[in-house]
Coordinates of C-alpha atoms in Angstrom, one line a residue:
M283 CA 8.5 -19.3 2.9
K284 CA 10.3 -22.5 2.5
E285 CA 9.4 -24.9 -0.4
Y286 CA 7.4 -27.8 0.8
R287 CA 6.2 -30.7 -1.4
Q288 CA 2.6 -31.7 -1.1
E289 CA 3.5 -35.0 0.6
K290 CA 5.6 -33.2 3.2
I291 CA 2.8 -30.7 3.9
Q292 CA 0.3 -33.6 4.3
T293 CA 2.7 -35.3 6.7
L294 CA 3.1 -32.2 8.8
L295 CA -0.6 -31.7 8.9
G296 CA -1.2 -35.3 9.8
E297 CA 1.0 -34.9 13.0
G298 CA -2.0 -33.2 14.5
R299 CA -3.3 -29.8 13.6
K300 CA -5.3 -27.3 15.6
R301 CA -8.7 -26.4 14.3
G302 CA -11.3 -23.7 14.7
S303 CA -11.3 -20.4 16.5
S304 CA -8.1 -21.1 18.5
L305 CA -6.2 -20.5 15.2
L306 CA -6.7 -16.7 15.3
I307 CA -5.5 -15.9 18.8
P308 CA -1.8 -16.6 19.4
G309 CA -0.8 -18.2 22.6
G310 CA -3.6 -20.7 23.0
R311 CA -6.1 -18.2 24.5
T312 CA -9.8 -18.6 23.8
W313 CA -12.0 -15.9 22.4
S314 CA -13.9 -15.7 25.7
E315 CA -10.6 -15.1 27.6
H316 CA -9.5 -12.4 25.1
R317 CA -13.0 -10.7 25.2
R318 CA -12.8 -10.4 29.0
E319 CA -9.2 -9.0 28.8
M320 CA -10.3 -6.3 26.3
A321 CA -13.4 -5.4 28.2
G322 CA -11.3 -4.5 31.2
A323 CA -8.5 -2.7 29.4
E324 CA -8.5 1.1 29.0
S325 CA -6.3 0.6 25.9
H326 CA -9.1 -0.9 23.8
R327 CA -11.8 1.4 24.9
E328 CA -11.6 3.9 22.0
L329 CA -11.4 1.1 19.3
L330 CA -14.4 -0.7 20.8
Q331 CA -16.4 2.5 20.8
E332 CA -15.5 3.1 17.1
I333 CA -16.7 -0.4 16.2
Q334 CA -20.0 0.1 18.1
A335 CA -20.6 3.5 16.5
E336 CA -20.0 2.0 13.0
A337 CA -22.3 -0.9 13.8
E338 CA -25.0 1.5 15.0
R339 CA -24.6 3.6 11.8
L340 CA -25.1 0.5 9.7
L341 CA -28.0 -0.8 11.7
A342 CA -29.8 2.4 10.9
S343 CA -29.4 1.9 7.2
E344 CA -30.9 -0.7 4.8
E345 CA -28.9 -3.5 3.2
P346 CA -27.6 -1.9 -0.1
L347 CA -28.2 -3.6 -3.4
L348 CA -25.7 -4.6 -6.1
T349 CA -27.7 -4.1 -9.2
D350 CA -26.9 -5.1 -12.8
A351 CA -26.6 -1.5 -13.8
L352 CA -23.9 -1.0 -11.2
F353 CA -22.1 -4.1 -12.3
N354 CA -22.2 -3.2 -16.0
A355 CA -20.9 0.4 -15.4
F356 CA -17.3 -0.7 -15.5
E357 CA -17.6 -2.4 -18.9
E358 CA -19.6 0.5 -20.4
T359 CA -17.7 3.5 -19.0
G360 CA -14.7 2.3 -17.1
E361 CA -16.0 3.7 -13.9
R362 CA -15.5 1.5 -10.8
L363 CA -16.5 3.4 -7.7
S364 CA -20.3 3.2 -7.9
Y365 CA -20.3 -0.6 -7.7
E366 CA -17.4 -0.8 -5.3
R367 CA -18.9 1.6 -2.8
V368 CA -22.0 -0.6 -2.4
Y369 CA -19.9 -3.8 -2.4
F370 CA -17.6 -2.6 0.3
E371 CA -20.5 -1.2 2.4
K372 CA -21.9 -4.8 2.4
R373 CA -18.5 -6.1 3.7
K374 CA -18.5 -3.4 6.4
R375 CA -21.9 -4.6 7.6
L376 CA -20.5 -8.2 7.7
N377 CA -17.5 -7.1 9.7
S378 CA -19.3 -4.8 12.2
F379 CA -22.2 -7.1 13.0
A380 CA -19.8 -10.1 13.3
I381 CA -17.5 -8.3 15.7
M382 CA -20.4 -7.0 17.8
T383 CA -21.9 -10.4 17.9
L384 CA -18.6 -11.8 19.2
L385 CA -18.4 -9.0 21.8
H386 CA -22.1 -9.3 22.7
P387 CA -23.2 -12.9 22.0
D388 CA -26.6 -12.4 23.7
S389 CA -27.6 -9.4 21.6
L390 CA -30.3 -10.4 19.1
R391 CA -30.0 -7.0 17.3
Y392 CA -26.5 -7.7 16.2
S393 CA -26.9 -11.5 15.5
S394 CA -30.0 -10.9 13.4
A395 CA -28.2 -8.2 11.5
L396 CA -25.2 -10.5 11.0
E397 CA -27.4 -13.2 9.6
A398 CA -29.1 -10.9 7.1
A399 CA -25.7 -9.5 6.0
V400 CA -24.3 -13.0 5.5
L401 CA -27.3 -14.1 3.5
A402 CA -27.2 -11.0 1.3
I403 CA -23.5 -11.7 0.4
C404 CA -24.4 -15.4 -0.3
E405 CA -26.9 -14.2 -2.8
E406 CA -24.5 -12.0 -4.8
R407 CA -24.1 -13.0 -8.4
T408 CA -20.3 -13.0 -7.9
W409 CA -17.9 -12.1 -5.1
C410 CA -15.6 -10.7 -7.7
L411 CA -15.4 -7.0 -8.6
P412 CA -16.4 -6.1 -12.2
A413 CA -13.0 -4.6 -12.8
H414 CA -11.5 -8.1 -12.3
Y415 CA -14.3 -10.3 -13.6
K416 CA -13.3 -12.9 -16.3
K417 CA -16.2 -13.8 -18.6
E418 CA -14.6 -17.2 -19.3
L419 CA -14.7 -18.1 -15.6
G420 CA -17.9 -16.3 -14.7
P421 CA -18.9 -16.6 -11.1
N422 CA -15.8 -18.8 -10.6
T423 CA -13.5 -15.8 -11.0
I424 CA -11.4 -15.5 -7.9
D425 CA -10.0 -12.0 -7.5
L426 CA -8.7 -10.2 -4.4
F427 CA -12.1 -9.5 -2.9
A428 CA -13.8 -12.8 -3.8
A429 CA -10.9 -14.6 -2.0
E430 CA -11.1 -12.2 1.0
T431 CA -14.9 -12.8 1.3
G432 CA -14.3 -16.6 1.4
F433 CA -11.7 -16.0 4.1
A434 CA -14.1 -13.8 6.1
M435 CA -16.9 -16.3 5.9
A436 CA -14.7 -19.2 7.1
E437 CA -13.2 -17.3 10.0
I438 CA -16.4 -15.7 11.2
S439 CA -18.1 -19.2 11.2
A440 CA -15.2 -20.7 13.1
L441 CA -15.1 -17.8 15.7
L442 CA -18.9 -17.8 16.4
G443 CA -19.3 -21.5 16.1
D444 CA -22.6 -22.6 17.7
G445 CA -23.4 -18.9 18.2
L446 CA -24.6 -19.0 14.6
P447 CA -27.6 -21.1 13.4
G448 CA -26.5 -24.4 12.0
A449 CA -28.2 -23.8 8.6
L450 CA -26.4 -20.4 8.3
R451 CA -23.0 -21.9 9.0
E452 CA -23.7 -24.6 6.4
R453 CA -24.6 -21.9 3.8
M454 CA -21.4 -20.0 4.6
T455 CA -19.3 -23.2 4.1
E456 CA -21.2 -24.2 0.9
E457 CA -20.8 -20.7 -0.7
T458 CA -17.1 -20.6 0.2
E459 CA -16.6 -24.1 -1.2
R460 CA -18.6 -23.3 -4.4
R461 CA -17.1 -19.9 -5.1
I462 CA -13.5 -20.3 -3.9
L463 CA -12.1 -23.7 -2.9
A464 CA -13.6 -25.9 -5.6
P465 CA -12.8 -23.4 -8.4
F466 CA -9.3 -23.0 -7.1
L467 CA -8.8 -26.7 -7.5
S468 CA -10.7 -27.2 -10.7
D469 CA -10.1 -24.0 -12.7
G470 CA -6.6 -23.1 -11.7
P471 CA -3.9 -22.3 -11.9
Y472 CA -5.1 -18.7 -11.7
H473 CA -3.0 -15.9 -13.3
W474 CA -2.3 -14.3 -9.9
E475 CA -0.5 -17.5 -8.6
R476 CA 2.5 -16.3 -10.6
L477 CA 2.3 -12.6 -10.0
E478 CA 5.1 -11.0 -8.0
N479 CA 2.9 -8.4 -6.2
N480 CA 0.2 -8.1 -3.7
W481 CA -2.3 -10.2 -5.7
S482 CA -0.5 -13.5 -5.1
A483 CA -0.3 -12.9 -1.3
V484 CA -3.9 -11.7 -0.9
C485 CA -5.6 -14.2 -3.1
A486 CA -3.5 -17.2 -2.2
G487 CA -3.4 -16.3 1.4
S488 CA -7.1 -15.9 1.6
V489 CA -7.8 -19.2 -0.2
G490 CA -5.3 -21.0 2.1
S491 CA -6.7 -19.4 5.2
A492 CA -10.3 -20.4 4.3
A493 CA -9.1 -23.9 3.6
L494 CA -7.4 -24.2 7.0
Y495 CA -10.7 -23.5 8.6
L496 CA -13.0 -25.5 6.4
V497 CA -11.2 -28.4 4.8
D498 CA -11.2 -31.6 6.9
D499 CA -9.3 -33.9 4.6
N500 CA -5.6 -33.5 4.9
E501 CA -4.8 -34.7 1.4
R502 CA -7.2 -32.2 -0.2
L503 CA -5.9 -29.5 2.2
S504 CA -2.3 -30.2 1.4
T505 CA -3.1 -30.0 -2.3
I506 CA -4.5 -26.5 -1.8
L507 CA -1.7 -25.4 0.5
A508 CA 1.1 -26.6 -1.8
R509 CA -0.2 -24.2 -4.5
V510 CA -0.8 -21.4 -2.0
M511 CA 2.7 -21.7 -0.7
E512 CA 4.1 -21.7 -4.2
A513 CA 2.2 -18.5 -5.0
M514 CA 3.6 -17.0 -1.8
R515 CA 7.1 -17.7 -3.1
C516 CA 6.2 -15.7 -6.2
F517 CA 5.0 -12.9 -3.9
F518 CA 8.4 -12.9 -2.2
D519 CA 10.2 -12.8 -5.6
G520 CA 8.6 -9.4 -6.0
Y521 CA 10.7 -8.1 -3.1
G522 CA 14.4 -7.5 -3.1
N523 CA 16.6 -8.4 -0.1
D524 CA 16.2 -4.8 1.2
G525 CA 12.5 -5.5 2.0
A526 CA 11.1 -2.5 0.1
C527 CA 7.6 -2.7 -1.4
T528 CA 7.9 -0.8 -4.7
E529 CA 4.1 -0.9 -5.1
G530 CA 3.8 1.6 -2.2
Y531 CA 3.2 1.4 1.5
G532 CA -0.5 0.6 1.2
Y533 CA 0.3 -2.5 -0.8
W534 CA 2.9 -3.6 1.8
Q535 CA 0.1 -3.3 4.4
Y536 CA -2.2 -5.2 2.1
G537 CA 0.0 -7.9 0.5
F538 CA 2.4 -8.5 3.4
G539 CA -0.5 -8.2 5.8
F540 CA -2.4 -11.1 4.1
Y541 CA 0.9 -13.1 3.9
T542 CA 1.3 -12.7 7.6
Y543 CA -2.4 -13.6 8.4
F544 CA -2.0 -16.9 6.4
A545 CA 1.4 -17.7 7.7
A546 CA 0.2 -17.1 11.3
L547 CA -2.8 -19.4 10.8
L548 CA -0.6 -22.1 9.2
K549 CA 2.0 -21.8 12.0
E550 CA -0.6 -22.0 14.7
S551 CA -2.4 -24.9 13.0
T552 CA 0.8 -27.0 12.7
E553 CA 2.1 -25.8 16.1
G554 CA 5.1 -24.3 14.5
R555 CA 6.0 -27.2 12.2
I556 CA 5.5 -25.0 9.2
D557 CA 6.9 -21.5 10.0
G558 CA 6.6 -18.9 7.3
F559 CA 8.5 -16.3 9.3
E560 CA 12.0 -17.5 8.9
G561 CA 14.8 -15.8 7.0
E562 CA 16.5 -12.4 6.8
K563 CA 14.5 -11.3 3.8
L564 CA 11.3 -11.7 5.7
R565 CA 12.7 -9.7 8.6
Q566 CA 13.6 -6.9 6.2
I567 CA 10.1 -6.8 4.7
A568 CA 8.7 -6.6 8.2
L569 CA 10.9 -3.6 8.9
F570 CA 9.6 -1.7 5.8
Q571 CA 6.7 -0.1 7.6
Q572 CA 8.9 2.1 9.8
R573 CA 11.1 3.0 6.8
A574 CA 8.0 4.0 4.7
F575 CA 6.8 6.8 7.0
S576 CA 8.3 10.2 7.1
S577 CA 6.6 11.4 10.2
G578 CA 3.3 10.6 12.0
H579 CA 0.7 9.5 9.5
T580 CA 2.7 10.8 6.5
I581 CA 4.2 8.4 4.0
I582 CA 7.1 8.2 1.7
N583 CA 4.5 7.5 -0.9
F584 CA 6.2 6.5 -4.1
S585 CA 4.1 4.5 -6.6
D586 CA 0.3 4.0 -6.0
S587 CA 0.3 5.0 -2.3
N588 CA -1.7 7.6 -0.5
Q589 CA 0.1 10.5 1.2
R590 CA -1.2 9.6 4.6
S591 CA -2.3 6.4 6.3
G592 CA -3.2 4.9 9.7
V593 CA -1.2 2.0 11.0
F594 CA -2.6 -1.5 11.5
M595 CA -1.8 -2.1 15.1
G596 CA -2.6 -5.8 15.0
L597 CA -0.1 -6.4 12.2
S598 CA 2.5 -4.2 13.8
S599 CA 2.1 -6.0 17.2
Y600 CA 2.4 -9.4 15.7
L601 CA 5.5 -8.5 13.7
H602 CA 7.1 -6.9 16.7
D603 CA 6.6 -10.1 18.7
L604 CA 8.5 -11.9 15.9
F605 CA 11.3 -9.2 15.5
D606 CA 12.3 -6.9 18.3
E607 CA 13.5 -4.3 15.8
V608 CA 10.0 -3.7 14.4
A609 CA 8.8 -0.6 16.0
I610 CA 5.4 -0.6 17.8
P611 CA 3.9 2.6 16.5
N612 CA 2.5 5.3 18.7
S613 CA -1.2 4.3 19.3
K614 CA -2.2 7.8 18.1
L615 CA -1.2 6.6 14.6
R616 CA -3.4 3.5 14.5
A617 CA -6.0 3.3 11.7
P618 CA -9.5 4.1 13.1
Y619 CA -11.8 1.2 12.7
A620 CA -13.8 2.7 9.8
E621 CA -10.7 4.0 7.9
D622 CA -10.5 1.0 5.6
H623 CA -12.8 1.9 2.8
C624 CA -12.8 -1.7 1.5
G625 CA -14.1 -3.1 4.8
R626 CA -11.5 -5.9 5.0
W627 CA -12.4 -8.4 7.7
A628 CA -8.9 -9.9 8.1
H629 CA -7.5 -6.5 9.0
A630 CA -10.4 -5.5 11.3
I631 CA -10.5 -8.5 13.5
R632 CA -6.7 -8.7 13.9
N633 CA -6.5 -5.0 14.9
L634 CA -8.7 -6.0 17.7
V635 CA -7.4 -9.5 18.6
W636 CA -3.6 -9.2 18.0
V637 CA -3.0 -6.0 20.0
K638 CA -1.9 -6.4 23.7
P639 CA -2.8 -3.6 26.1
S640 CA 0.9 -2.9 26.5
D641 CA 1.2 -2.2 22.8
F642 CA -0.8 0.9 23.2
L643 CA 1.9 2.4 25.5
A644 CA 4.3 3.3 22.7
S645 CA 4.8 7.1 22.4
G646 CA 6.7 9.5 20.2
D647 CA 7.3 9.4 16.5
W648 CA 8.9 6.9 14.2
P649 CA 12.6 6.2 15.1
V650 CA 15.2 8.5 13.6
E651 CA 16.9 6.5 10.9
S652 CA 18.2 6.6 7.4
H653 CA 18.5 3.9 4.8
Y654 CA 19.6 3.2 1.3
L655 CA 17.4 0.4 0.0
Q656 CA 19.6 -1.0 -2.7
D657 CA 17.3 -3.3 -4.6
A658 CA 14.5 -0.7 -4.9
A659 CA 17.1 2.1 -5.3
W660 CA 15.3 4.2 -2.6
L661 CA 17.2 6.5 -0.3
M662 CA 15.3 7.9 2.7
S663 CA 16.5 9.9 5.6
R664 CA 14.5 11.0 8.7
S665 CA 16.0 13.4 11.2
T666 CA 14.9 15.8 14.0
D667 CA 15.9 19.2 15.2
E668 CA 16.2 20.8 18.6
Q669 CA 12.6 22.0 18.4
G670 CA 11.3 18.5 17.8
H671 CA 10.4 18.9 14.2
T672 CA 11.0 15.9 12.0
Y673 CA 12.4 16.2 8.5
C674 CA 12.4 13.7 5.8
F675 CA 14.1 13.5 2.4
A676 CA 13.6 10.5 0.0
A677 CA 14.5 9.9 -3.6
K678 CA 14.2 7.0 -5.9
G679 CA 16.0 5.3 -8.8
G680 CA 14.3 2.1 -10.0
H681 CA 12.7 1.7 -13.4
N682 CA 9.5 2.5 -15.2
G683 CA 8.1 -1.0 -15.4
E684 CA 7.5 -1.6 -11.7
S685 CA 4.2 -3.0 -10.3
H686 CA 1.7 -0.1 -10.0
N687 CA 4.4 1.8 -11.8
H688 CA 4.7 5.6 -12.1
N689 CA 7.2 7.1 -14.5
D690 CA 9.3 8.6 -11.7
C691 CA 13.0 7.7 -11.9
G692 CA 15.0 10.4 -10.1
H693 CA 11.9 11.8 -8.4
F694 CA 12.1 13.0 -4.7
I695 CA 10.1 14.3 -1.8
L696 CA 10.6 16.6 1.2
H697 CA 8.4 16.6 4.3
A698 CA 8.6 18.6 7.5
S699 CA 6.8 16.7 10.3
E700 CA 3.5 15.8 8.7
D701 CA 3.6 18.7 6.2
V702 CA 4.1 17.6 2.6
L703 CA 6.2 20.2 0.9
L704 CA 7.8 18.6 -2.2
A705 CA 5.2 16.0 -2.9
D706 CA 4.4 12.7 -4.5
L707 CA 0.8 12.7 -5.6
G708 CA 0.5 9.0 -5.0
S709 CA -2.5 7.1 -6.3
G710 CA -5.4 8.5 -8.3
M711 CA -8.9 7.2 -8.8
Y712 CA -8.8 3.7 -10.2
T713 CA -10.7 3.2 -13.4
K714 CA -10.3 1.0 -16.5
Q715 CA -8.4 3.9 -18.2
Y716 CA -6.1 4.2 -15.1
F717 CA -4.8 0.7 -15.8
G718 CA -5.0 0.9 -19.5
S719 CA -3.2 2.6 -22.4
E720 CA -4.0 6.0 -21.0
R721 CA -2.3 5.4 -17.6
Y722 CA 0.5 7.9 -18.1
E723 CA -1.8 10.6 -19.1
F724 CA -2.9 10.8 -15.5
W725 CA -0.9 13.4 -13.6
C726 CA -0.1 11.1 -10.7
N727 CA 1.3 8.4 -13.0
G728 CA 3.2 10.2 -15.7
S729 CA 6.5 11.9 -15.0
Q730 CA 4.8 15.3 -15.8
G731 CA 3.3 14.9 -12.3
H732 CA 6.6 14.3 -10.5
S733 CA 9.5 16.5 -9.5
L734 CA 11.4 15.8 -12.8
P735 CA 12.5 17.8 -15.8
I736 CA 10.7 17.9 -19.1
V737 CA 13.6 17.6 -21.5
N738 CA 13.2 19.0 -25.0
G739 CA 9.5 18.7 -24.6
S740 CA 9.7 15.0 -23.5
C741 CA 8.6 13.3 -20.3
Q742 CA 9.9 10.0 -19.1
A743 CA 8.8 6.8 -20.9
A744 CA 7.1 3.7 -19.5
G745 CA 8.8 0.3 -19.5
K746 CA 11.4 -1.6 -17.6
E747 CA 14.1 -0.5 -20.1
H748 CA 13.5 3.1 -19.1
R749 CA 15.4 3.2 -15.9
A750 CA 17.8 5.0 -13.5
V751 CA 21.3 3.8 -13.0
V752 CA 22.6 4.5 -9.5
R753 CA 26.1 6.0 -9.6
D754 CA 26.5 6.8 -5.9
A755 CA 24.5 6.2 -2.7
S756 CA 25.7 6.8 0.8
V757 CA 23.9 7.5 4.1
E758 CA 25.6 9.1 7.0
E759 CA 24.3 10.8 10.2
A760 CA 24.9 14.4 9.0
R761 CA 24.9 13.9 5.2
S762 CA 23.4 11.6 2.5
L763 CA 24.4 11.5 -1.1
F764 CA 22.5 10.0 -4.0
T765 CA 23.5 10.3 -7.7
V766 CA 21.5 8.7 -10.5
E767 CA 21.9 8.7 -14.3
L768 CA 18.5 9.2 -15.9
T769 CA 19.6 9.1 -19.6
E770 CA 17.7 5.9 -20.3
A771 CA 14.6 7.0 -18.4
Y772 CA 13.6 9.3 -21.2
P773 CA 12.6 8.4 -24.8
A774 CA 15.0 8.8 -27.7
E775 CA 13.2 12.0 -28.9
A776 CA 14.3 13.8 -25.7
G777 CA 17.7 13.9 -27.4
L778 CA 19.7 13.1 -24.2
K779 CA 23.3 12.1 -24.5
S780 CA 23.6 12.0 -20.7
F781 CA 21.6 13.2 -17.7
I782 CA 23.1 12.9 -14.2
R783 CA 21.0 14.0 -11.2
S784 CA 22.7 14.4 -7.9
F785 CA 21.3 15.0 -4.4
E786 CA 23.2 16.1 -1.3
W787 CA 21.0 16.1 1.9
R788 CA 22.4 17.8 5.0
T789 CA 20.7 17.3 8.3
G790 CA 20.8 19.5 11.4
N791 CA 18.7 22.4 12.7
Q792 CA 18.1 23.8 9.2
P793 CA 18.3 20.8 6.9
T794 CA 19.2 21.6 3.3
L795 CA 18.9 19.7 0.1
L796 CA 21.3 20.5 -2.8
L797 CA 20.0 19.3 -6.2
H798 CA 22.2 19.4 -9.3
D799 CA 21.2 18.3 -12.8
S800 CA 23.9 17.9 -15.5
I801 CA 22.3 17.5 -18.9
V802 CA 24.1 16.9 -22.2
M803 CA 22.1 16.8 -25.4
R804 CA 23.0 14.7 -28.5
E805 CA 24.4 16.6 -31.4
D806 CA 22.0 15.0 -34.0
I807 CA 18.9 16.3 -32.2
E808 CA 17.4 19.6 -33.0
L809 CA 16.8 21.7 -29.9
D810 CA 13.5 23.4 -30.6
R811 CA 11.6 23.2 -27.3
S812 CA 12.3 24.6 -23.9
L813 CA 13.6 22.8 -20.8
H814 CA 11.4 22.8 -17.8
E815 CA 12.7 21.8 -14.3
R816 CA 9.4 20.8 -12.6
F817 CA 8.6 20.4 -8.9
I818 CA 5.4 19.2 -7.4
L819 CA 4.1 21.3 -4.4
I820 CA 1.0 21.1 -2.1
H821 CA 1.4 24.7 -1.0
K822 CA 1.3 27.7 -3.3
P823 CA 4.8 29.2 -3.3
E824 CA 5.5 32.8 -2.3
M825 CA 8.1 34.9 -4.1
L826 CA 10.4 36.5 -1.5
E827 CA 12.9 38.1 -3.9
P828 CA 14.3 37.3 -7.3
G829 CA 15.8 33.8 -7.0
K830 CA 14.1 32.9 -3.8
L831 CA 10.7 31.3 -3.1
K832 CA 9.2 29.9 0.1
I833 CA 6.5 27.3 0.9
G834 CA 5.1 25.7 4.0
G835 CA 3.4 26.5 7.3
E836 CA 4.9 26.1 10.7
V837 CA 8.1 25.0 9.1
T838 CA 9.0 26.8 5.9
L839 CA 11.1 25.7 3.0
N840 CA 13.1 28.2 0.9
I841 CA 13.7 27.3 -2.7
I842 CA 16.8 29.1 -4.1
Y843 CA 17.7 29.3 -7.8
D844 CA 19.5 31.4 -10.3
S845 CA 16.9 34.0 -11.5
E846 CA 19.1 34.9 -14.5
Q847 CA 19.0 31.4 -15.8
W848 CA 15.4 30.4 -14.8
K849 CA 12.0 31.9 -15.0
A850 CA 9.6 30.5 -12.2
E851 CA 6.1 29.7 -13.3
V852 CA 3.4 28.4 -10.8
T853 CA 0.2 26.6 -12.0
M854 CA -2.5 25.1 -9.9
R855 CA -3.6 21.6 -11.1
T856 CA -6.5 19.4 -10.1
D857 CA -7.5 15.7 -10.5
K858 CA -9.3 13.0 -8.6
D859 CA -7.7 11.2 -5.6
H860 CA -8.0 7.5 -4.9
S861 CA -11.4 8.0 -3.3
G862 CA -12.7 9.9 -6.2
E863 CA -12.5 13.3 -4.4
D864 CA -11.2 16.4 -6.1
R865 CA -7.7 17.5 -5.1
S866 CA -5.4 20.3 -6.1
W867 CA -1.7 21.0 -6.0
Y868 CA 0.8 23.2 -7.8
T869 CA 3.5 22.6 -10.4
L870 CA 6.5 24.9 -10.0
D871 CA 8.2 25.1 -13.4
F872 CA 11.6 26.7 -13.8
I873 CA 11.8 27.5 -17.5
W874 CA 15.3 27.8 -19.0
L875 CA 15.9 31.3 -20.2
G876 CA 18.7 30.5 -22.6
E877 CA 18.2 29.9 -26.3
A878 CA 17.5 26.3 -27.2
S879 CA 20.3 26.3 -29.8
S880 CA 22.9 28.2 -27.7
G881 CA 24.5 25.0 -26.2
R882 CA 24.1 21.4 -25.6
E883 CA 25.3 21.2 -22.0
L884 CA 23.3 22.5 -19.1
E885 CA 24.2 22.6 -15.4
A886 CA 21.1 23.3 -13.2
S887 CA 21.3 23.8 -9.4
F888 CA 18.6 24.3 -6.9
V889 CA 18.8 24.7 -3.1
F890 CA 15.9 23.6 -0.8
Q891 CA 16.6 25.0 2.7
F892 CA 14.3 24.6 5.7
A893 CA 13.9 27.7 7.8
G894 CA 12.7 26.4 11.2

């Protein structure tokens, strides 16, 4: 996003800006026109049924209560989910009843339920989550979800207009002003305005979007927008020119999604005079989605990212209209209406409004393509065989001080179609401890839970200085090479003089990955602990013969190793996933059979071969 001074923004706004519900729907169509188009389109039928089903589910339940006990649980125990489940359920009620009121403006059932949901949110002690609450700011704390709530209130009021009671619209405006817009101006700058991650885009984008709907005075609005746009530039600084989101795909969907929502409103409001979609870097960020999927719903899920995700069709369609290269996903991959456990209004309404009937005609899987993303140091390759199976290999360099960091330099994954074989565990259950000093004790965050060696008893260390150095990276149609030096990724006590990890990925009807580790230990270090080559698996491996294991279902993967050099050891592990549900997986450890003191140089080779 270009840099604009406040005076320039005020001038561009003053040239005549659009207001109200027309901001949401590109092309100048009204909501009524769009509603009629959707009602007659087979493409939207399933989504509309999902929205109605969710609304009926929520109508049959009582408005949940956010009690002091729930709020205090985070401070007392570090637990987040009990409060957040109720909080997000309340947002789901707001979304569903608002959309159903838009679709059925004469329905008293939905409009009455919407009014009750709005008033319940207006009565909350804070719109902020306890995990983000700042005592010094109190109710004026603006976090991701407080800002989103203000955005939702402003947009719902604009869309429904006179379809809402005047007193209710006034209350929605007053609460958004009191909790979001006034504190933003009086208590800022907020810490997230300088962050180079999703926070700056979501918080600033939501504040800016609410202001575009609610603020009449152009001088005040330009003051807000100048800071919002500066925060957006910080957000962009968190991306390299390759467009990769090192926080993980879900945070691309979240952060870049809210950037897009704000930029679209601003562009529509100023009739294109302020266009936040210019530049090659933005185009590359828009292309990240199709580079982040291995096949179907399955993700190259480095960092805090789930292994599977639905696609936001609204965001995808809008970006495709901007950039032809952005793939319209197969409609079977779209995120069901109720999939977003946070109940985010901005996603939900745009998945309905921004998708044209023709966008549902896309078929097939993600395009076959391979990339080396230089700034993130990610290599990914997606290929197919004659039977239509999709294979994906991805590996990463980077450093151990990234946003939502995992200690995972040199880690890799292998997928066959939507089957996760060599896995990344992705994100765990968010707690105070998860983001505190105990972070790397969690399996999914520490290198002990990644496909990486444990060297002389040591796992990788956290911090930007613990990094991979890319020595070679090349992507070709039939073969990709990726070589990284991992010496600095481990702490001094590991005793590494050098550690070079090399990947050779061969595509074709039986794709094969060759992995080679070359490890040299320092002479001043006592070698008194074993070396483990660890791999993370979802399926329990089966021993076929000495030196050969297999894993997988329809497509199997053989793991070939030197049984005279390594002893294979399989252990089932468990933890909590991001939703707080139990999950299990396996660590496959190859334990070096040589004596620790017998030598200081080790060459380790493993072959991963798909068997169709």
